[in-house]
Amino acid sequence: MRVLEEVKRLALELLGGLPATLYPDIEEALKTAVHDDDGRDAPQLLYQNQAALWVLRQHQSAHVMRYRQNVGQGFDEFRALRIRNRGELPLGLIDESQIDFHLAGQNLAESLGHRFKAMLEQLRGRLQVVTTVLGLPPIPNPVGPTRLADAFVETFTDEQIPAALRALLFGHYERELGKVLGEFYAQVNELLARSGFGGSVEQPPAAPTIRRPIPSPAPTGPTDSPYADTYGHGGGPVPGQAGVAGGQSAGWNPDAAGATGYGMGGQGGAAGTGAGTGTGTGGGYGAEMGHGTAGSAPGQPGQPGHPGTGDRAAPTSAELGELRQMLHAWRDGRMAPTTPATGAPVQQPGSRRELRVDEVVSVASLLQGEPSDVFARALAGSGRLATAIRDQLNDGSRRLGLDPEHIRFSGDEEDAIDLVALLFDSLFQSHHLQDRARRLYARLVLPFVKVALTDQSLFVQPAHPARRLLDAITEACAGNKGETPQERELLDRAAAASQRVVAEYNEDLAIFETAHAELDALLQQQRRRIELQAERAAKATFGRERLSNAREQADSVLARRLAAPPLSRGVAEFLTGSWRHHLVQVLLREGGESERYREAIALGDALVDADRIASEGRGRDLATRLLALQPAIIACLGSSGLDHSAAEHGLAVLVKGLIYPHAPRDLHDAPPATPDDDDAERGLWVAGGTDTLRFDPAMAEQMRALEPGEWLQMTDIHGESVDAKVAWVSPLTARRLLVNRRGLRVLVASVEELASLHAAGRLQLGCEPTAFEQAMRQVRQQLDRAVGQH
């Protein structure tokens, strides 16, 4: 299985980008063809083909991704992971263009098959040994011309391509394939041969006999493990050293199966010294897999420039080093000297061989496509994700023949597993992720373990592709309940991104970049919706503040009119109801400095004066005054939504209350203030209520310096942590509107109230801009607390 993974990696590395390389040459060929064609239709044909080519270029990234998927699917079928039952496929009609595509693919496969006949025959025999060893039925060559032609056809099956452009497309694909297939088939044949799959056999080769290492007069490293020689570890962790000289693993029994076993040989050869510096252990990944020879092609495993398992970058951040020290102290504090079940002493780590990074990566690759239910359950709240990862890797090691009783993870590997586990636990617990998101994250656990093992910059570089993808997925899933079509689309796109990484990640970070680009395109729309949501929240808050301010101002004016002189009941009710509402409306629409506002104030004063005239029994003067006020009173009643007839009826009721000079008159209390939703909300939030605020004035000044766009971390009334951004500062009250990461209002509070929340421990200044950075801060805090306890 590991050899097949390496063949798949070579295939995707050498062939995966071919569709993207065809278009420049095709464009030149189109221009040349039209230039040589003197027909009158030549310009029109050129335009049609160029337009179709332009469409293909727009879909270039999707084509490359689909082509890589199709090539990788051949390996899944070969390993019987996803064998399609063609007998159950529905039959139907296909159009002529699809028939032409398939005919072109068949011609391409026949041409390449004839050209590379000798290499393909050799490869067929070696793959037959692989299927025999794995107990699989004969399956077509996953990298044969037929499979590569089918992968190309299926890549463009949904495109409308003119006949001339289709011929150029297949012609240039055949030409580019011809340039690399020879080297590729040679590498695959060499890899299979060096791994023990020499040729076709009728019976499965016998299992290799494990024997003790051959003594060496000058050992270059520890060889205590009985599995070290069996799996071709080349005699110990000496950087750049090849395997057993002469190209034969010391662990093989030459009499078993004609010395053509199917294990991982350590044939680096004497010439491989220094060529396998990529891994720094036992001749390197390249030496182990048979590529650690001098003069091997650039980019193969074992070369220093290869971006795979061999190039483990040293930590570049002092913070990461400090975090590792805390992690070691935390892990040491959790280790028990005896087994929990029997109390027997645990086997000492020194008696077991440390796994190499490439071995752990191979195990993780074997498990990557399998169901991730065990990780999903660990993320559900048990907090044992690290244990689940170790158990799965140990189980995968056992499948590859590595006995977990005789091997152990190195310190760096333990760090990578623990950091990834703590990272995912923190992400899931602090971002209100739903159950569907838990399964999505569970699928990403092993790919991120592989990234952490091979590239420590994951934890120190904000622009790391895997890190950006995890941030994008968290942004898409956090707080997303799938209640709207847009939210459901985001969840589907995030799930597709995680599935693509699982299906295609094989130590090439480009898959993270591609998946992030596709998800980020949809997130751009989401971010715009969030911005609009925050703008609407700001406008709604500002509207409530203006209304509250207008009501307070109107109540103040009304209270002074009701306090003196004594008023009749009719006038007091008119002032308390219609006139107050009219004042509020004028203040909201035209402001307190407008002419209409002064006219409204004058109306109230004139009614108070009319009531005084009525109390004195001056009927003629009262009639004159009311006739003069009639237009203003009708307008005042109209602002309350009354039509002309209803306004006249209201005027009549008011006049009826004034015509009796001996009607009782008294002082009246101002009506209670209208409840404010913000006041009720702040009463739930502010520590100690709204009447007594305890805060540090210096902290209040820090809060006053907060500008829109700055992030805080708060604890809501339910005790849950909330990331809150300052979205708006009120020009009326200087209060701050805080919204969450989805643009929804969290709190509207003054700087003093924010300072009071800080004093109560419910608010912290500053918040990491990305989910990954925030999770890493929580990991550090968790380790700080754990180390302090130990």
PDB file of N, CA and C in Angstrom, residues 57-105:
ATOM      1  N   ARG A  57      -9.701  28.299 -20.558  1.00  0.00           N
ATOM      2  CA  ARG A  57      -8.711  28.940 -19.675  1.00  0.00           C
ATOM      3  C   ARG A  57      -9.360  29.453 -18.405  1.00  0.00           C
ATOM      4  N   GLN A  58     -10.596  29.917 -18.498  1.00  0.00           N
ATOM      5  CA  GLN A  58     -11.273  30.376 -17.292  1.00  0.00           C
ATOM      6  C   GLN A  58     -11.514  29.227 -16.318  1.00  0.00           C
ATOM      7  N   HIS A  59     -11.661  28.024 -16.859  1.00  0.00           N
ATOM      8  CA  HIS A  59     -11.910  26.847 -16.021  1.00  0.00           C
ATOM      9  C   HIS A  59     -10.635  26.054 -15.769  1.00  0.00           C
ATOM     10  N   GLN A  60      -9.503  26.676 -15.989  1.00  0.00           N
ATOM     11  CA  GLN A  60      -8.231  25.944 -15.923  1.00  0.00           C
ATOM     12  C   GLN A  60      -8.014  25.287 -14.558  1.00  0.00           C
ATOM     13  N   SER A  61      -8.241  26.025 -13.483  1.00  0.00           N
ATOM     14  CA  SER A  61      -8.003  25.461 -12.153  1.00  0.00           C
ATOM     15  C   SER A  61      -8.916  24.272 -11.894  1.00  0.00           C
ATOM     16  N   ALA A  62     -10.174  24.396 -12.304  1.00  0.00           N
ATOM     17  CA  ALA A  62     -11.104  23.283 -12.105  1.00  0.00           C
ATOM     18  C   ALA A  62     -10.688  22.074 -12.926  1.00  0.00           C
ATOM     19  N   HIS A  63     -10.177  22.320 -14.138  1.00  0.00           N
ATOM     20  CA  HIS A  63      -9.745  21.201 -14.975  1.00  0.00           C
ATOM     21  C   HIS A  63      -8.555  20.480 -14.351  1.00  0.00           C
ATOM     22  N   VAL A  64      -7.595  21.245 -13.854  1.00  0.00           N
ATOM     23  CA  VAL A  64      -6.433  20.618 -13.223  1.00  0.00           C
ATOM     24  C   VAL A  64      -6.867  19.792 -12.020  1.00  0.00           C
ATOM     25  N   MET A  65      -7.756  20.360 -11.208  1.00  0.00           N
ATOM     26  CA  MET A  65      -8.222  19.636 -10.033  1.00  0.00           C
ATOM     27  C   MET A  65      -8.974  18.374 -10.425  1.00  0.00           C
ATOM     28  N   ARG A  66      -9.843  18.474 -11.459  1.00  0.00           N
ATOM     29  CA  ARG A  66     -10.615  17.309 -11.888  1.00  0.00           C
ATOM     30  C   ARG A  66      -9.701  16.243 -12.485  1.00  0.00           C
ATOM     31  N   TYR A  67      -8.705  16.682 -13.242  1.00  0.00           N
ATOM     32  CA  TYR A  67      -7.773  15.730 -13.838  1.00  0.00           C
ATOM     33  C   TYR A  67      -6.998  14.987 -12.747  1.00  0.00           C
ATOM     34  N   ARG A  68      -6.540  15.722 -11.740  1.00  0.00           N
ATOM     35  CA  ARG A  68      -5.829  15.074 -10.631  1.00  0.00           C
ATOM     36  C   ARG A  68      -6.747  14.094  -9.900  1.00  0.00           C
ATOM     37  N   GLN A  69      -8.005  14.468  -9.738  1.00  0.00           N
ATOM     38  CA  GLN A  69      -8.945  13.555  -9.098  1.00  0.00           C
ATOM     39  C   GLN A  69      -9.124  12.286  -9.926  1.00  0.00           C
ATOM     40  N   ASN A  70      -9.229  12.452 -11.243  1.00  0.00           N
ATOM     41  CA  ASN A  70      -9.423  11.292 -12.104  1.00  0.00           C
ATOM     42  C   ASN A  70      -8.211  10.373 -12.077  1.00  0.00           C
ATOM     43  N   VAL A  71      -7.006  10.963 -12.077  1.00  0.00           N
ATOM     44  CA  VAL A  71      -5.807  10.133 -11.996  1.00  0.00           C
ATOM     45  C   VAL A  71      -5.756   9.416 -10.649  1.00  0.00           C
ATOM     46  N   GLY A  72      -6.037  10.137  -9.573  1.00  0.00           N
ATOM     47  CA  GLY A  72      -6.031   9.514  -8.257  1.00  0.00           C
ATOM     48  C   GLY A  72      -7.097   8.447  -8.109  1.00  0.00           C
ATOM     49  N   GLN A  73      -8.240   8.609  -8.797  1.00  0.00           N
ATOM     50  CA  GLN A  73      -9.312   7.633  -8.693  1.00  0.00           C
ATOM     51  C   GLN A  73      -8.876   6.281  -9.251  1.00  0.00           C
ATOM     52  N   GLY A  74      -7.984   6.306 -10.236  1.00  0.00           N
ATOM     53  CA  GLY A  74      -7.473   5.047 -10.760  1.00  0.00           C
ATOM     54  C   GLY A  74      -6.768   4.235  -9.694  1.00  0.00           C
ATOM     55  N   PHE A  75      -6.066   4.898  -8.787  1.00  0.00           N
ATOM     56  CA  PHE A  75      -5.397   4.183  -7.695  1.00  0.00           C
ATOM     57  C   PHE A  75      -6.407   3.672  -6.682  1.00  0.00           C
ATOM     58  N   ASP A  76      -7.465   4.438  -6.429  1.00  0.00           N
ATOM     59  CA  ASP A  76      -8.495   3.953  -5.522  1.00  0.00           C
ATOM     60  C   ASP A  76      -9.141   2.683  -6.078  1.00  0.00           C
ATOM     61  N   GLU A  77      -9.401   2.665  -7.373  1.00  0.00           N
ATOM     62  CA  GLU A  77      -9.977   1.475  -7.979  1.00  0.00           C
ATOM     63  C   GLU A  77      -8.981   0.315  -7.942  1.00  0.00           C
ATOM     64  N   PHE A  78      -7.719   0.643  -8.163  1.00  0.00           N
ATOM     65  CA  PHE A  78      -6.707  -0.408  -8.147  1.00  0.00           C
ATOM     66  C   PHE A  78      -6.622  -1.048  -6.763  1.00  0.00           C
ATOM     67  N   ARG A  79      -6.741  -0.228  -5.720  1.00  0.00           N
ATOM     68  CA  ARG A  79      -6.640  -0.755  -4.354  1.00  0.00           C
ATOM     69  C   ARG A  79      -7.978  -1.248  -3.821  1.00  0.00           C
ATOM     70  N   ALA A  80      -8.957  -1.338  -4.746  1.00  0.00           N
ATOM     71  CA  ALA A  80     -10.293  -1.850  -4.386  1.00  0.00           C
ATOM     72  C   ALA A  80     -10.960  -1.000  -3.315  1.00  0.00           C
ATOM     73  N   LEU A  81     -10.583   0.283  -3.227  1.00  0.00           N
ATOM     74  CA  LEU A  81     -11.258   1.172  -2.277  1.00  0.00           C
ATOM     75  C   LEU A  81     -12.568   1.692  -2.846  1.00  0.00           C
ATOM     76  N   ARG A  82     -12.634   1.828  -4.151  1.00  0.00           N
ATOM     77  CA  ARG A  82     -13.843   2.368  -4.765  1.00  0.00           C
ATOM     78  C   ARG A  82     -14.001   1.777  -6.164  1.00  0.00           C
ATOM     79  N   ILE A  83     -14.238   0.472  -6.245  1.00  0.00           N
ATOM     80  CA  ILE A  83     -14.393  -0.189  -7.540  1.00  0.00           C
ATOM     81  C   ILE A  83     -15.815   0.039  -8.029  1.00  0.00           C
ATOM     82  N   ARG A  84     -15.942   0.584  -9.177  1.00  0.00           N
ATOM     83  CA  ARG A  84     -17.258   0.877  -9.720  1.00  0.00           C
ATOM     84  C   ARG A  84     -17.826  -0.357 -10.403  1.00  0.00           C
ATOM     85  N   ASN A  85     -19.053  -0.683 -10.107  1.00  0.00           N
ATOM     86  CA  ASN A  85     -19.729  -1.813 -10.743  1.00  0.00           C
ATOM     87  C   ASN A  85     -20.380  -1.314 -12.013  1.00  0.00           C
ATOM     88  N   ARG A  86     -19.695  -1.492 -13.100  1.00  0.00           N
ATOM     89  CA  ARG A  86     -20.173  -0.938 -14.356  1.00  0.00           C
ATOM     90  C   ARG A  86     -21.446  -1.637 -14.838  1.00  0.00           C
ATOM     91  N   GLY A  87     -21.718  -2.830 -14.300  1.00  0.00           N
ATOM     92  CA  GLY A  87     -22.944  -3.500 -14.702  1.00  0.00           C
ATOM     93  C   GLY A  87     -24.186  -2.815 -14.179  1.00  0.00           C
ATOM     94  N   GLU A  88     -24.031  -1.974 -13.159  1.00  0.00           N
ATOM     95  CA  GLU A  88     -25.175  -1.291 -12.585  1.00  0.00           C
ATOM     96  C   GLU A  88     -25.334   0.124 -13.103  1.00  0.00           C
ATOM     97  N   LEU A  89     -24.447   0.558 -14.002  1.00  0.00           N
ATOM     98  CA  LEU A  89     -24.552   1.912 -14.527  1.00  0.00           C
ATOM     99  C   LEU A  89     -25.734   2.001 -15.479  1.00  0.00           C
ATOM    100  N   PRO A  90     -26.553   3.051 -15.386  1.00  0.00           N
ATOM    101  CA  PRO A  90     -27.691   3.160 -16.301  1.00  0.00           C
ATOM    102  C   PRO A  90     -27.219   3.425 -17.722  1.00  0.00           C
ATOM    103  N   LEU A  91     -27.970   2.886 -18.666  1.00  0.00           N
ATOM    104  CA  LEU A  91     -27.667   3.102 -20.075  1.00  0.00           C
ATOM    105  C   LEU A  91     -28.460   4.291 -20.571  1.00  0.00           C
ATOM    106  N   GLY A  92     -27.889   4.995 -21.515  1.00  0.00           N
ATOM    107  CA  GLY A  92     -28.565   6.150 -22.072  1.00  0.00           C
ATOM    108  C   GLY A  92     -27.867   6.630 -23.319  1.00  0.00           C
ATOM    109  N   LEU A  93     -28.477   7.613 -23.965  1.00  0.00           N
ATOM    110  CA  LEU A  93     -27.913   8.161 -25.185  1.00  0.00           C
ATOM    111  C   LEU A  93     -26.903   9.243 -24.858  1.00  0.00           C
ATOM    112  N   ILE A  94     -25.861   9.327 -25.645  1.00  0.00           N
ATOM    113  CA  ILE A  94     -24.884  10.400 -25.512  1.00  0.00           C
ATOM    114  C   ILE A  94     -24.803  11.126 -26.838  1.00  0.00           C
ATOM    115  N   ASP A  95     -24.445  12.413 -26.769  1.00  0.00           N
ATOM    116  CA  ASP A  95     -24.424  13.186 -28.004  1.00  0.00           C
ATOM    117  C   ASP A  95     -23.158  12.898 -28.795  1.00  0.00           C
ATOM    118  N   GLU A  96     -23.134  13.440 -29.995  1.00  0.00           N
ATOM    119  CA  GLU A  96     -22.057  13.126 -30.929  1.00  0.00           C
ATOM    120  C   GLU A  96     -20.717  13.655 -30.450  1.00  0.00           C
ATOM    121  N   SER A  97     -20.720  14.813 -29.778  1.00  0.00           N
ATOM    122  CA  SER A  97     -19.466  15.379 -29.302  1.00  0.00           C
ATOM    123  C   SER A  97     -18.803  14.471 -28.276  1.00  0.00           C
ATOM    124  N   GLN A  98     -19.617  13.844 -27.407  1.00  0.00           N
ATOM    125  CA  GLN A  98     -19.046  12.927 -26.427  1.00  0.00           C
ATOM    126  C   GLN A  98     -18.480  11.685 -27.103  1.00  0.00           C
ATOM    127  N   ILE A  99     -19.168  11.214 -28.136  1.00  0.00           N
ATOM    128  CA  ILE A  99     -18.633  10.068 -28.882  1.00  0.00           C
ATOM    129  C   ILE A  99     -17.286  10.425 -29.487  1.00  0.00           C
ATOM    130  N   ASP A 100     -17.200  11.613 -30.068  1.00  0.00           N
ATOM    131  CA  ASP A 100     -15.929  12.053 -30.651  1.00  0.00           C
ATOM    132  C   ASP A 100     -14.844  12.130 -29.592  1.00  0.00           C
ATOM    133  N   PHE A 101     -15.209  12.606 -28.398  1.00  0.00           N
ATOM    134  CA  PHE A 101     -14.232  12.684 -27.311  1.00  0.00           C
ATOM    135  C   PHE A 101     -13.699  11.299 -26.970  1.00  0.00           C
ATOM    136  N   HIS A 102     -14.607  10.335 -26.830  1.00  0.00           N
ATOM    137  CA  HIS A 102     -14.171   8.992 -26.449  1.00  0.00           C
ATOM    138  C   HIS A 102     -13.359   8.327 -27.562  1.00  0.00           C
ATOM    139  N   LEU A 103     -13.735   8.571 -28.807  1.00  0.00           N
ATOM    140  CA  LEU A 103     -12.942   8.024 -29.910  1.00  0.00           C
ATOM    141  C   LEU A 103     -11.543   8.627 -29.915  1.00  0.00           C
ATOM    142  N   ALA A 104     -11.471   9.932 -29.670  1.00  0.00           N
ATOM    143  CA  ALA A 104     -10.152  10.571 -29.604  1.00  0.00           C
ATOM    144  C   ALA A 104      -9.339  10.012 -28.453  1.00  0.00           C
ATOM    145  N   GLY A 105     -10.011   9.733 -27.315  1.00  0.00           N
ATOM    146  CA  GLY A 105      -9.301   9.133 -26.203  1.00  0.00           C
ATOM    147  C   GLY A 105      -8.790   7.736 -26.509  1.00  0.00           C
TER     148      GLY A 105
END
